[in-house]
Amino acid sequence: MSAAPDTDTDSLLADIDQALRERFGFDSFRPGQREAIDALLRQRRLLCIQPTGHGKSLLYQLPATVLPGMTVVISPLLALMRDQVGQLVERFDIAAASINSDQTEEENAEVISAAGEGRLRILFVAPEKLDNLVQFRFLLSLPVSLLVIDEAHCISTWGHDFRPAYRRILDAVVHFSERRPELRVLALTATAGDRTERDIAGLLGTEDAPLAIHRQGMDRPNLTLALRSVRGLPAKLEALLGVMREVQGCAVLYCATRDQTEIVAGYLAANGVPVTAYHAGLDPSRKRELQEGFTSGAVPMIAATNALGMGIDKSDIRFIAHVDVPGSITAYYQEVGRAGRDGEPATGLLLFDPGDQEVQRYFIRSAQPTAEDFEVIRGVIEGAAESPGLMAIKSRTGLHPTRVTVVIAELVEQGFVQKVLVGRRQCYVWTGREGTPDLSRYRQQLEVREGELDAMLHYGRGDPPCLMQALRIALGDESAELCGRCDRCLDGAVMPVAADPSPPLISAEAWLESRSIPLAGSRYPKMEPGYALLDGPMRGRLFAEFMRGRASGKMPPQRLVAVLRGVLDQLAEGRRFASIVTLPSRSWSCRQEVGDLIAEHLGAAHLPLLRYTREPEARQGALYNNDQRRDNVDGCIGYDAGVDIPDGAMLLVDDYIGSRATLREAGNVLRKRLRWQGELVPLVFARVRWKLGTSGMI
Ligand SMILES: [Zn+2]
């Protein structure tokens, strides 16, 4: 059933044809565009799935100029909002503005009053703004005739990129359409597999106005896909170096972890290829600086986690490499699809190490709660004398922190647990609801995620006959044929690599072994940035030698002492160390001698300042998560009040660091109990990574 008689729709379509020519200056639509607009006007609710760079914004800009009332576009892409508003106002003379956290409160207030007075045609809103009740009510008061949901896959918990704030959009749709039954809803995405598509249809469609679906072919004719198989990180880095020496133009190297971005950028830079690391852990001003530098071309090549993506609107990226295999084939299409949005030739390379799948499976499994997790958490909440907070639940259960958060959110949603305020503390109480929680959603989700990963691994192994076709089919584009230009179609070697590549300046293995890892500073307790000499997860020979030797009373190997001296000199630049303090340890038997050696090198005093007042009950490595590790060392370090601390910086030395709990505890003793106020710099021999939710190191 259609809301408007078809003659009305026909006249709207005629207006749209006219606006296309007169206002936008185009002679004709791109394939599929007019059909999509037709479906939106007639059927009122439309999901449009089409590749990026296909002109999807025209699908709402055109109707916005002919429909009465306003168009509201909900979009998480701040950079895109800025560009669109500028373009609409300056180029097409359409009154548009946005409300987002990028703008000052005054700017947002000005937009709100312009919208309230009917001076705007198109209003862009960040989804997070819907969480603000005042702004939500204000939006509902507007005469909205078209609601656009950009990046609509974020609505679906099946999507690879689910965002909780997007759930509020569903409320908005219901409220708007209660006020205006003729409301049009347009959902846009570049990536939605069958399941996500069905999910979105269920969420946005109604009996009265079912969601029409318009799927554009997902081909990207200017994008060439390439694949290299490697084994181990050193081989991966050297393969990447060989490729990056030949790459022209802007490039993004996607990595699975923050560490990996530092490793990739560090190794390539050490070999004369200027690549910069970008990840969510950088401070906000540095992130902004890098985003702007990348957009302007001043920083042309970056190694990034997927934190870089949603905020970047850059159409001339020529090369995208995935250094680690992504967790799903949908995520891969989305990320590699950011290359060549200007239509000029671009390349997407996947460096595939079959060992990477372990990391991805671990990510999937560790976030996935099991029936036992629900029981364990129920036991802790129900059995507690005093209602526990989140931290206490994590510590008592020993479960992976993400799982605890997910399970509690689920228990609250299903009415088994209630969040209450006790004084100023947020705690959880069991409501006494009968029955058992329904976990079917998680079982299905696990299946889907593993299926998506398997499809990605299938791609990485080079099993499909064509790479572009494999991506398109995975995204539900049944029309996909062989692309004729990828590594599989051309039987290998589409990447430009010099015929006679010069060897690396420094081999990846040597670089990885001698690389010291920056330790971030901290505010509480106040500590300067320091270093770890060795990286546990890399499993270098030097690391193995040190760890074996430390327990049997051997001094660190000579090669490591050489690295140590280099780092000490670096730390001593611009500051004077007056003292060094070693952390108490029950198994590092030569800590005294190592401390003396460092003290001598720095010309500082080795102070016998810290000791155990009681030994921790367990080894940190035997515990299950970092809340347990914090509790394990809580209050166990004491100090010798008779020791004089000389003025000048203090170096705080430990054999290895995992959760940082012991280092923090020592820092607290120095700052809070000794009230020592000088500069405090941490130095540890090795950094290890504890597993979460189970014992041992990664
Ligand atoms: Zn192909």
XYZ file of C-alpha atoms and ligand atoms in Angstrom:
699
model
C 0.000 0.000 0.000
C 1.362 3.376 -0.922
C 0.783 6.473 1.210
C 0.691 8.963 -1.616
C -1.359 8.462 -4.744
C 0.968 7.628 -7.616
C 0.171 10.823 -9.469
C 1.751 12.697 -6.541
C 4.825 10.498 -6.710
C 4.990 10.959 -10.463
C 4.984 14.715 -10.100
C 7.655 14.484 -7.369
C 9.773 12.409 -9.739
C 9.331 14.989 -12.472
C 10.495 17.659 -10.006
C 13.476 15.497 -9.175
C 14.479 15.131 -12.827
C 14.336 18.881 -13.124
C 16.360 19.454 -9.927
C 19.014 17.021 -11.146
C 19.600 19.169 -14.229
C 18.982 22.643 -12.906
C 20.235 22.604 -9.341
C 22.857 19.875 -9.440
C 23.908 20.337 -13.065
C 23.926 16.645 -14.038
C 22.581 15.420 -17.384
C 21.659 11.980 -16.168
C 21.562 9.629 -13.195
C 24.195 6.988 -12.577
C 22.918 3.445 -13.059
C 20.398 2.505 -10.378
C 20.038 5.969 -8.825
C 16.678 6.870 -10.294
C 15.267 3.421 -9.514
C 16.379 3.865 -5.892
C 14.748 7.296 -5.572
C 11.603 5.955 -7.203
C 11.490 3.114 -4.642
C 12.063 5.540 -1.768
C 9.237 7.847 -2.833
C 6.721 5.094 -3.591
C 7.516 2.556 -0.888
C 8.616 5.068 1.766
C 11.227 2.853 3.418
C 14.348 1.859 1.540
C 17.648 0.190 2.318
C 20.194 1.031 -0.342
C 23.374 -1.018 -0.451
C 26.015 0.275 -2.821
C 29.790 0.608 -2.917
C 31.456 3.746 -1.539
C 32.124 6.492 -4.033
C 28.976 5.720 -5.979
C 27.228 8.988 -5.268
C 24.917 7.795 -2.530
C 24.432 11.283 -1.101
C 22.486 12.314 -4.198
C 19.857 9.756 -3.150
C 18.754 12.057 -0.332
C 19.955 15.435 -1.584
C 17.596 15.312 -4.538
C 14.441 14.256 -2.644
C 15.328 16.801 0.065
C 14.916 19.613 -2.466
C 11.438 18.536 -3.612
C 9.816 17.068 -0.477
C 8.024 19.449 1.903
C 9.582 19.853 5.377
C 13.057 18.804 6.377
C 15.532 16.019 5.791
C 17.493 14.758 8.800
C 20.652 12.753 8.075
C 22.091 10.700 10.924
C 25.726 10.044 10.180
C 28.773 9.060 12.246
C 31.153 10.512 9.661
C 32.130 13.906 10.994
C 34.520 14.701 8.159
C 31.882 13.763 5.627
C 29.325 15.990 7.347
C 31.640 18.978 7.151
C 32.315 18.462 3.433
C 28.683 17.829 2.595
C 27.372 20.856 4.420
C 29.962 23.047 2.687
C 29.134 21.611 -0.713
C 25.370 21.813 -0.290
C 25.465 25.417 0.828
C 28.121 26.776 -1.512
C 27.702 24.721 -4.630
C 24.011 23.862 -4.697
C 22.571 26.658 -2.593
C 20.702 24.288 -0.285
C 20.332 25.386 3.353
C 22.181 22.689 5.322
C 23.906 22.476 8.702
C 24.996 19.928 11.264
C 24.862 19.276 15.001
C 27.903 17.427 16.262
C 30.566 17.364 18.951
C 33.095 18.936 16.594
C 31.307 22.275 16.877
C 31.105 24.639 19.826
C 27.906 24.796 21.885
C 27.176 28.211 20.376
C 27.475 26.842 16.848
C 25.176 23.941 17.689
C 22.685 26.307 19.354
C 22.629 28.499 16.239
C 21.879 25.452 14.078
C 19.104 24.381 16.444
C 17.384 27.733 16.243
C 17.746 27.866 12.437
C 16.126 24.429 12.218
C 13.383 25.413 14.663
C 12.556 28.480 12.564
C 12.317 26.403 9.399
C 15.414 27.927 7.816
C 17.077 24.558 7.042
C 16.432 21.955 4.347
C 18.952 19.347 5.456
C 20.205 18.760 8.986
C 23.070 16.366 9.750
C 23.176 14.850 13.232
C 25.746 12.576 14.887
C 24.042 9.440 16.322
C 25.456 10.126 19.788
C 23.340 13.300 19.885
C 20.192 11.143 19.988
C 21.246 9.989 23.451
C 20.804 13.523 24.687
C 17.140 13.753 25.704
C 16.836 17.495 25.181
C 18.204 17.301 21.671
C 16.135 14.223 20.950
C 12.918 16.051 21.891
C 13.983 19.011 19.812
C 14.521 16.795 16.769
C 11.077 15.254 17.235
C 9.528 18.716 17.119
C 10.853 19.313 13.584
C 8.689 18.727 10.480
C 10.809 15.850 9.181
C 9.675 14.275 5.934
C 12.824 12.269 5.149
C 15.028 10.523 7.694
C 18.362 9.242 6.374
C 20.463 6.701 8.240
C 24.008 6.733 6.923
C 26.271 3.709 7.599
C 23.106 1.786 8.422
C 24.954 -1.493 9.027
C 25.887 0.005 12.435
C 22.262 -0.627 13.522
C 22.607 -4.369 13.274
C 24.234 -6.404 16.000
C 25.135 -8.754 13.150
C 27.083 -6.010 11.409
C 30.835 -5.984 11.921
C 30.586 -2.472 13.267
C 27.583 -2.395 15.617
C 27.225 0.887 17.528
C 24.927 0.991 20.545
C 24.030 4.659 19.890
C 22.444 3.519 16.633
C 19.695 1.729 18.553
C 18.291 5.139 19.462
C 17.653 5.705 15.764
C 14.950 3.051 15.924
C 13.128 5.107 18.563
C 13.506 8.152 16.348
C 11.924 6.327 13.399
C 8.952 5.244 15.512
C 8.383 8.720 16.966
C 8.794 10.582 13.685
C 6.431 8.273 11.828
C 3.794 8.566 14.562
C 3.767 12.294 13.881
C 4.038 12.016 10.118
C 2.757 8.741 8.651
C 4.091 9.775 5.233
C 7.668 9.892 6.601
C 10.309 8.454 4.258
C 13.210 6.485 5.711
C 16.364 5.912 3.705
C 19.045 3.583 5.109
C 22.412 3.684 3.338
C 25.368 1.361 3.611
C 28.269 0.086 1.556
C 28.395 -3.208 3.393
C 25.585 -5.465 4.411
C 25.611 -9.215 3.956
C 22.367 -11.183 3.710
C 21.970 -11.534 7.433
C 22.613 -7.869 8.183
C 20.197 -6.974 5.393
C 17.443 -9.165 6.891
C 18.146 -7.761 10.332
C 17.875 -4.161 9.121
C 14.662 -5.036 7.255
C 13.202 -6.406 10.494
C 14.229 -3.315 12.443
C 13.215 -0.577 10.016
C 10.331 -2.123 8.103
C 6.769 -2.242 9.385
C 3.735 -4.181 8.260
C 2.372 -0.992 6.769
C 5.645 0.067 5.175
C 7.952 -2.898 4.581
C 11.569 -2.035 3.840
C 12.346 -2.063 0.123
C 15.865 -3.173 -0.675
C 17.966 -1.822 -3.471
C 21.295 -3.494 -4.005
C 23.825 -2.040 -6.389
C 26.594 -4.198 -7.853
C 29.549 -4.069 -5.470
C 32.297 -4.044 -8.098
C 35.076 -1.492 -7.824
C 36.538 -1.507 -11.320
C 39.481 0.764 -10.459
C 40.558 -1.358 -7.484
C 43.091 -4.141 -8.020
C 43.296 -6.759 -5.296
C 46.565 -8.471 -4.447
C 47.586 -11.189 -2.039
C 50.957 -12.248 -0.560
C 51.490 -15.247 1.646
C 54.114 -14.917 4.397
C 55.102 -16.823 7.534
C 56.059 -14.996 10.692
C 56.397 -11.321 11.494
C 59.959 -10.795 10.173
C 58.979 -12.186 6.762
C 55.861 -10.042 6.786
C 57.791 -6.856 7.547
C 60.367 -7.499 4.837
C 57.680 -8.303 2.270
C 55.935 -5.079 3.198
C 59.175 -3.117 2.883
C 59.715 -4.504 -0.623
C 56.254 -3.328 -1.648
C 56.312 0.036 0.126
C 59.539 1.075 -1.556
C 57.610 1.055 -4.834
C 54.288 2.550 -3.701
C 53.430 5.999 -5.033
C 50.892 8.309 -3.408
C 48.918 8.050 -0.183
C 48.787 4.703 1.572
C 47.203 3.119 4.636
C 48.671 0.010 6.263
C 45.969 -1.556 8.431
C 47.169 -3.486 11.494
C 45.241 -5.606 14.014
C 46.736 -4.036 17.158
C 48.231 -0.767 18.361
C 51.584 -2.475 18.932
C 51.626 -3.687 15.393
C 51.186 -0.147 14.014
C 54.272 0.935 15.998
C 56.254 -2.066 14.774
C 55.316 -1.559 11.135
C 55.942 2.197 11.190
C 59.171 1.727 13.172
C 60.614 -0.931 10.894
C 59.736 0.838 7.641
C 61.068 4.159 8.965
C 64.310 2.426 10.034
C 64.645 1.379 6.389
C 64.056 4.814 4.978
C 60.326 4.527 4.179
C 58.557 7.277 6.140
C 55.449 5.687 7.676
C 53.707 7.054 10.789
C 51.715 5.035 13.361
C 48.087 5.979 14.090
C 45.864 4.352 16.726
C 43.225 5.164 19.333
C 45.814 5.210 22.130
C 47.492 8.394 20.846
C 46.572 11.599 22.593
C 43.745 13.560 20.928
C 45.881 16.440 19.641
C 48.351 14.030 18.008
C 45.468 12.110 16.431
C 43.959 15.290 15.015
C 47.352 16.408 13.733
C 47.849 13.068 11.952
C 44.317 13.053 10.514
C 44.820 16.528 9.106
C 48.310 15.672 7.865
C 46.978 12.584 6.144
C 44.033 14.412 4.598
C 46.254 17.213 3.274
C 48.911 14.800 2.012
C 51.632 16.102 4.370
C 51.712 12.661 6.058
C 51.174 10.405 3.037
C 51.679 6.959 4.585
C 50.286 5.704 7.879
C 50.143 2.391 9.714
C 46.792 2.374 11.489
C 44.359 0.254 13.437
C 40.766 0.377 12.239
C 40.373 3.410 14.565
C 41.281 5.251 11.388
C 38.401 4.975 9.021
C 35.092 6.365 10.078
C 36.599 9.840 10.544
C 38.595 9.996 7.321
C 37.204 11.264 4.070
C 40.045 11.045 1.596
C 39.293 10.025 -1.946
C 42.829 9.718 -3.358
C 44.248 6.837 -1.290
C 46.239 4.827 -3.848
C 47.268 1.851 -1.766
C 45.821 -0.042 1.185
C 47.658 -2.980 2.719
C 46.314 -5.227 5.430
C 49.322 -6.245 7.470
C 47.154 -8.601 9.547
C 44.137 -10.519 8.375
C 40.874 -8.747 9.373
C 38.285 -10.578 11.464
C 35.609 -10.652 8.772
C 35.313 -10.433 5.039
C 32.782 -7.593 5.366
C 35.267 -5.552 7.368
C 37.862 -6.256 4.698
C 35.655 -4.998 1.863
C 34.836 -1.888 3.862
C 38.458 -1.102 4.706
C 40.065 -1.929 1.381
C 37.192 -0.085 -0.306
C 38.565 3.193 1.057
C 41.235 3.072 -1.648
C 40.624 4.876 -4.922
C 37.281 6.507 -4.189
C 38.228 9.146 -6.774
C 37.900 6.483 -9.461
C 41.630 6.485 -10.294
C 43.568 3.191 -10.144
C 44.276 1.886 -6.645
C 45.565 -1.328 -5.095
C 44.541 -3.361 -2.043
C 47.042 -5.889 -0.717
C 46.491 -8.537 1.944
C 49.612 -9.957 3.600
C 48.402 -13.318 4.771
C 50.075 -15.314 7.515
C 48.044 -18.425 8.361
C 49.185 -17.968 11.999
C 47.176 -14.717 12.211
C 43.922 -16.603 12.450
C 44.787 -17.607 16.018
C 44.698 -13.929 17.046
C 41.373 -13.359 15.309
C 39.815 -16.504 16.782
C 41.017 -15.392 20.187
C 39.362 -11.962 19.662
C 36.088 -13.639 18.684
C 36.087 -16.262 21.426
C 37.264 -13.985 24.219
C 34.382 -11.581 23.658
C 31.846 -14.403 23.497
C 30.205 -15.313 26.805
C 29.321 -18.918 27.606
C 26.614 -20.454 29.799
C 29.250 -21.036 32.521
C 30.157 -17.334 32.519
C 26.521 -16.501 33.279
C 26.513 -19.001 36.153
C 29.802 -17.743 37.599
C 28.656 -14.117 37.493
C 25.272 -15.014 38.923
C 27.042 -16.792 41.790
C 29.176 -13.729 42.532
C 26.249 -11.274 42.476
C 23.781 -13.470 44.332
C 26.250 -14.750 46.888
C 27.817 -11.417 47.818
C 27.189 -10.040 51.325
C 27.477 -6.522 49.916
C 26.334 -5.725 46.354
C 29.422 -5.828 44.147
C 30.480 -3.192 41.583
C 31.915 -4.000 38.165
C 35.533 -4.077 39.356
C 34.745 -6.470 42.206
C 32.874 -8.789 39.816
C 35.824 -8.836 37.433
C 38.257 -9.573 40.223
C 36.145 -12.283 41.853
C 35.231 -14.118 38.655
C 38.613 -13.856 36.922
C 36.775 -13.717 33.579
C 37.870 -11.776 30.512
C 36.804 -8.158 31.209
C 34.867 -7.799 27.942
C 32.846 -10.899 28.752
C 31.959 -9.592 32.197
C 30.676 -6.356 30.668
C 28.676 -8.195 28.004
C 27.152 -10.712 30.434
C 26.110 -8.007 32.890
C 24.552 -5.858 30.163
C 22.627 -8.923 28.990
C 21.482 -9.866 32.499
C 20.258 -6.311 33.039
C 18.414 -6.319 29.702
C 16.753 -9.667 30.503
C 15.719 -8.475 33.957
C 17.876 -10.791 36.074
C 20.131 -8.073 37.399
C 19.499 -4.480 38.361
C 21.960 -1.641 38.574
C 21.597 0.365 41.792
C 23.354 3.259 43.464
C 24.693 2.542 46.944
C 25.967 5.883 48.185
C 27.951 7.010 45.148
C 28.889 3.512 44.091
C 27.224 1.745 41.143
C 26.463 -1.843 42.156
C 24.569 -4.821 40.835
C 21.853 -6.821 42.579
C 20.070 -10.016 41.579
C 16.370 -9.277 41.000
C 15.172 -12.749 41.893
C 13.628 -13.306 38.473
C 12.835 -16.985 37.878
C 14.268 -19.056 35.050
C 17.537 -18.962 33.139
C 18.859 -16.273 30.786
C 18.318 -16.855 27.074
C 21.687 -17.291 25.390
C 20.593 -18.277 21.896
C 21.641 -14.890 20.500
C 25.242 -15.531 21.523
C 25.345 -19.001 20.061
C 24.094 -17.652 16.737
C 26.429 -14.700 16.867
C 29.435 -16.934 17.472
C 28.471 -19.027 14.470
C 28.116 -15.971 12.249
C 31.401 -14.425 13.377
C 33.303 -17.646 12.853
C 31.668 -18.034 9.443
C 32.773 -14.524 8.467
C 36.306 -15.246 9.656
C 36.376 -18.529 7.739
C 35.352 -16.672 4.581
C 38.216 -14.240 5.183
C 40.707 -17.093 5.675
C 39.448 -18.759 2.512
C 40.215 -15.482 0.720
C 43.630 -15.176 2.384
C 44.676 -18.650 1.343
C 43.923 -17.636 -2.228
C 41.306 -20.356 -2.655
C 38.663 -18.357 -4.582
C 39.156 -18.110 -8.360
C 38.912 -14.291 -8.175
C 39.484 -11.994 -5.186
C 37.042 -9.194 -6.129
C 34.390 -11.749 -6.957
C 34.892 -13.457 -3.596
C 34.378 -10.142 -1.769
C 31.311 -9.257 -3.780
C 29.682 -12.651 -3.308
C 30.381 -12.514 0.428
C 28.460 -9.217 0.463
C 25.500 -10.705 -1.326
C 26.297 -9.387 -4.817
C 25.178 -12.417 -6.759
C 25.944 -10.779 -10.093
C 29.713 -10.895 -9.490
C 31.860 -12.270 -12.288
C 35.629 -12.760 -12.546
C 37.275 -9.316 -12.322
C 40.103 -10.060 -14.729
C 42.637 -7.885 -12.886
C 43.343 -9.391 -9.443
C 46.175 -11.644 -8.285
C 44.090 -14.758 -8.841
C 42.706 -13.748 -12.230
C 46.199 -12.813 -13.458
C 47.835 -15.696 -11.637
C 49.974 -13.632 -9.263
C 52.285 -10.621 -9.192
C 50.005 -7.649 -9.705
C 51.956 -5.627 -7.123
C 54.838 -3.561 -8.417
C 57.987 -4.872 -6.710
C 61.401 -3.934 -8.082
C 62.816 -6.674 -10.291
C 66.082 -6.577 -8.377
C 65.107 -5.337 -4.895
C 67.938 -4.059 -2.719
C 68.201 -5.849 0.664
C 66.806 -4.117 3.758
C 69.164 -1.720 5.580
C 68.391 -3.704 8.712
C 66.846 -7.174 8.708
C 63.463 -7.438 10.372
C 64.706 -10.063 12.797
C 67.622 -7.927 14.005
C 65.419 -4.839 14.226
C 62.713 -6.611 16.221
C 65.241 -8.016 18.655
C 66.942 -4.712 19.380
C 63.742 -2.678 19.504
C 62.892 -1.296 22.918
C 59.248 -0.702 23.674
C 58.123 2.667 24.983
C 56.214 2.444 28.277
C 53.619 5.171 28.599
C 53.889 7.548 31.532
C 51.091 7.696 34.088
C 49.379 10.408 36.070
C 48.462 8.386 39.194
C 51.018 7.569 40.460
C 52.963 10.218 38.575
C 55.529 8.472 36.349
C 57.471 9.583 33.275
C 57.493 7.514 30.087
C 60.091 4.735 30.226
C 61.138 1.638 28.319
C 60.935 -2.131 28.203
C 64.007 -3.642 26.550
C 62.405 -6.810 25.161
C 59.005 -7.685 23.809
C 57.595 -10.985 25.077
C 54.964 -11.650 22.400
C 57.724 -11.442 19.741
C 59.425 -14.480 21.272
C 62.920 -13.365 20.221
C 65.946 -15.444 21.193
C 67.209 -12.732 23.524
C 63.879 -12.724 25.366
C 63.985 -16.503 25.834
C 67.597 -16.334 27.052
C 66.811 -13.584 29.550
C 63.714 -15.276 30.951
C 65.519 -18.596 31.378
C 68.553 -16.926 33.003
C 66.657 -14.669 35.400
C 65.308 -17.579 37.434
C 68.632 -19.449 37.598
C 70.680 -16.527 38.884
C 72.447 -15.689 35.606
C 73.260 -12.111 34.653
C 71.509 -10.913 31.475
C 73.419 -11.897 28.293
C 76.038 -9.434 27.021
C 74.000 -8.464 23.960
C 71.147 -7.448 26.223
C 73.477 -5.459 28.467
C 74.577 -3.551 25.354
C 70.922 -2.736 24.556
C 70.452 -1.756 28.213
C 73.357 0.713 28.104
C 71.961 2.317 24.957
C 68.529 2.794 26.527
C 70.021 4.127 29.772
C 71.937 6.749 27.788
C 68.723 7.678 26.003
C 66.811 8.036 29.288
C 69.627 10.060 30.840
C 69.504 12.633 28.051
C 68.349 15.913 29.554
C 67.961 14.584 33.107
C 70.243 13.510 35.936
C 69.533 10.204 37.654
C 70.502 10.339 41.322
C 69.097 6.984 42.388
C 67.911 3.646 41.127
C 65.474 1.413 42.960
C 64.772 -2.216 42.051
C 61.348 -3.707 42.685
C 61.136 -6.612 45.127
C 60.940 -9.985 43.410
C 60.812 -13.499 44.689
C 62.372 -15.124 41.676
C 64.790 -12.629 40.062
C 67.858 -13.717 41.958
C 70.452 -11.359 40.444
C 68.394 -8.209 40.827
C 71.016 -6.799 43.246
C 73.887 -7.205 40.744
C 71.841 -5.870 37.844
C 70.832 -2.855 39.955
C 74.510 -2.224 40.811
C 75.464 -2.405 37.141
C 72.813 0.155 36.171
C 73.745 2.421 39.100
C 77.374 2.373 38.010
C 76.514 3.187 34.410
C 74.352 6.131 35.483
C 76.637 7.278 38.288
C 73.672 7.010 40.651
C 73.059 5.366 44.024
C 71.407 1.936 44.124
C 69.007 2.293 47.048
C 67.714 -0.706 49.071
C 64.380 1.072 49.406
C 61.507 -1.300 48.569
C 60.801 -4.774 49.912
C 57.859 -7.114 50.336
C 56.043 -6.717 53.620
C 54.296 -9.928 52.656
C 54.773 -11.956 49.521
C 51.857 -11.850 47.052
C 49.732 -14.972 47.394
C 50.052 -16.012 43.772
C 52.450 -15.452 40.892
C 50.945 -12.733 38.650
C 51.199 -15.089 35.661
C 49.039 -17.677 37.417
C 46.110 -15.268 37.784
C 43.298 -14.778 35.276
C 42.761 -11.067 34.763
C 44.238 -7.702 35.679
C 41.756 -6.967 38.455
C 42.975 -10.107 40.213
C 46.585 -9.054 39.591
C 45.936 -5.645 41.103
C 44.350 -7.195 44.188
C 47.198 -9.729 44.446
C 49.906 -7.093 44.975
C 47.711 -4.604 46.832
C 49.495 -3.507 50.017
C 52.353 -5.992 49.765
C 55.200 -3.539 49.138
C 56.806 -1.719 52.047
C 59.810 0.614 52.349
C 62.813 1.212 54.521
C 62.248 4.537 56.260
C 65.951 4.849 57.115
C 67.103 5.254 53.500
C 67.977 8.787 52.344
C 66.804 9.555 48.817
C 69.110 11.989 47.001
C 67.660 14.812 44.852
C 67.417 14.008 41.122
C 65.497 11.556 38.986
C 64.852 8.007 40.159
C 64.954 4.970 37.861
C 62.526 2.250 38.923
C 63.741 -1.137 37.632
C 61.914 -4.453 37.295
C 62.660 -7.699 35.480
C 59.408 -7.937 33.539
C 56.104 -6.178 33.354
C 52.689 -7.570 32.456
C 49.620 -5.857 33.876
C 51.735 -3.019 35.351
C 50.095 -3.720 38.732
C 53.362 -4.194 40.655
C 54.944 -1.111 39.095
C 51.870 0.927 39.990
C 51.880 -0.403 43.539
C 55.575 0.552 43.941
C 54.837 3.996 42.491
C 52.002 4.453 44.979
C 54.280 3.554 47.898
C 56.849 6.118 46.724
C 54.326 8.868 46.031
C 51.709 8.398 48.725
C 53.549 6.880 51.649
C 57.092 8.165 51.185
C 55.743 11.416 49.683
C 58.673 11.470 47.288
C 58.132 14.083 44.563
C 61.073 13.770 42.169
C 60.980 12.437 38.613
C 60.198 8.717 38.469
C 61.171 6.754 35.341
C 60.310 3.071 34.822
C 62.669 0.633 33.095
C 61.931 -3.061 32.718
C 63.842 -5.788 30.917
C 60.898 -7.445 29.258
C 57.285 -6.721 28.585
C 54.991 -9.732 28.557
C 51.322 -9.985 27.705
C 49.122 -11.894 30.101
C 46.210 -13.776 28.684
C 42.850 -12.598 29.949
C 40.310 -14.973 31.400
C 42.970 -17.660 31.776
C 46.506 -17.922 33.160
C 49.837 -17.581 31.366
C 51.336 -15.244 28.779
C 50.437 -14.734 25.154
Zn 39.826 -11.317 -10.184
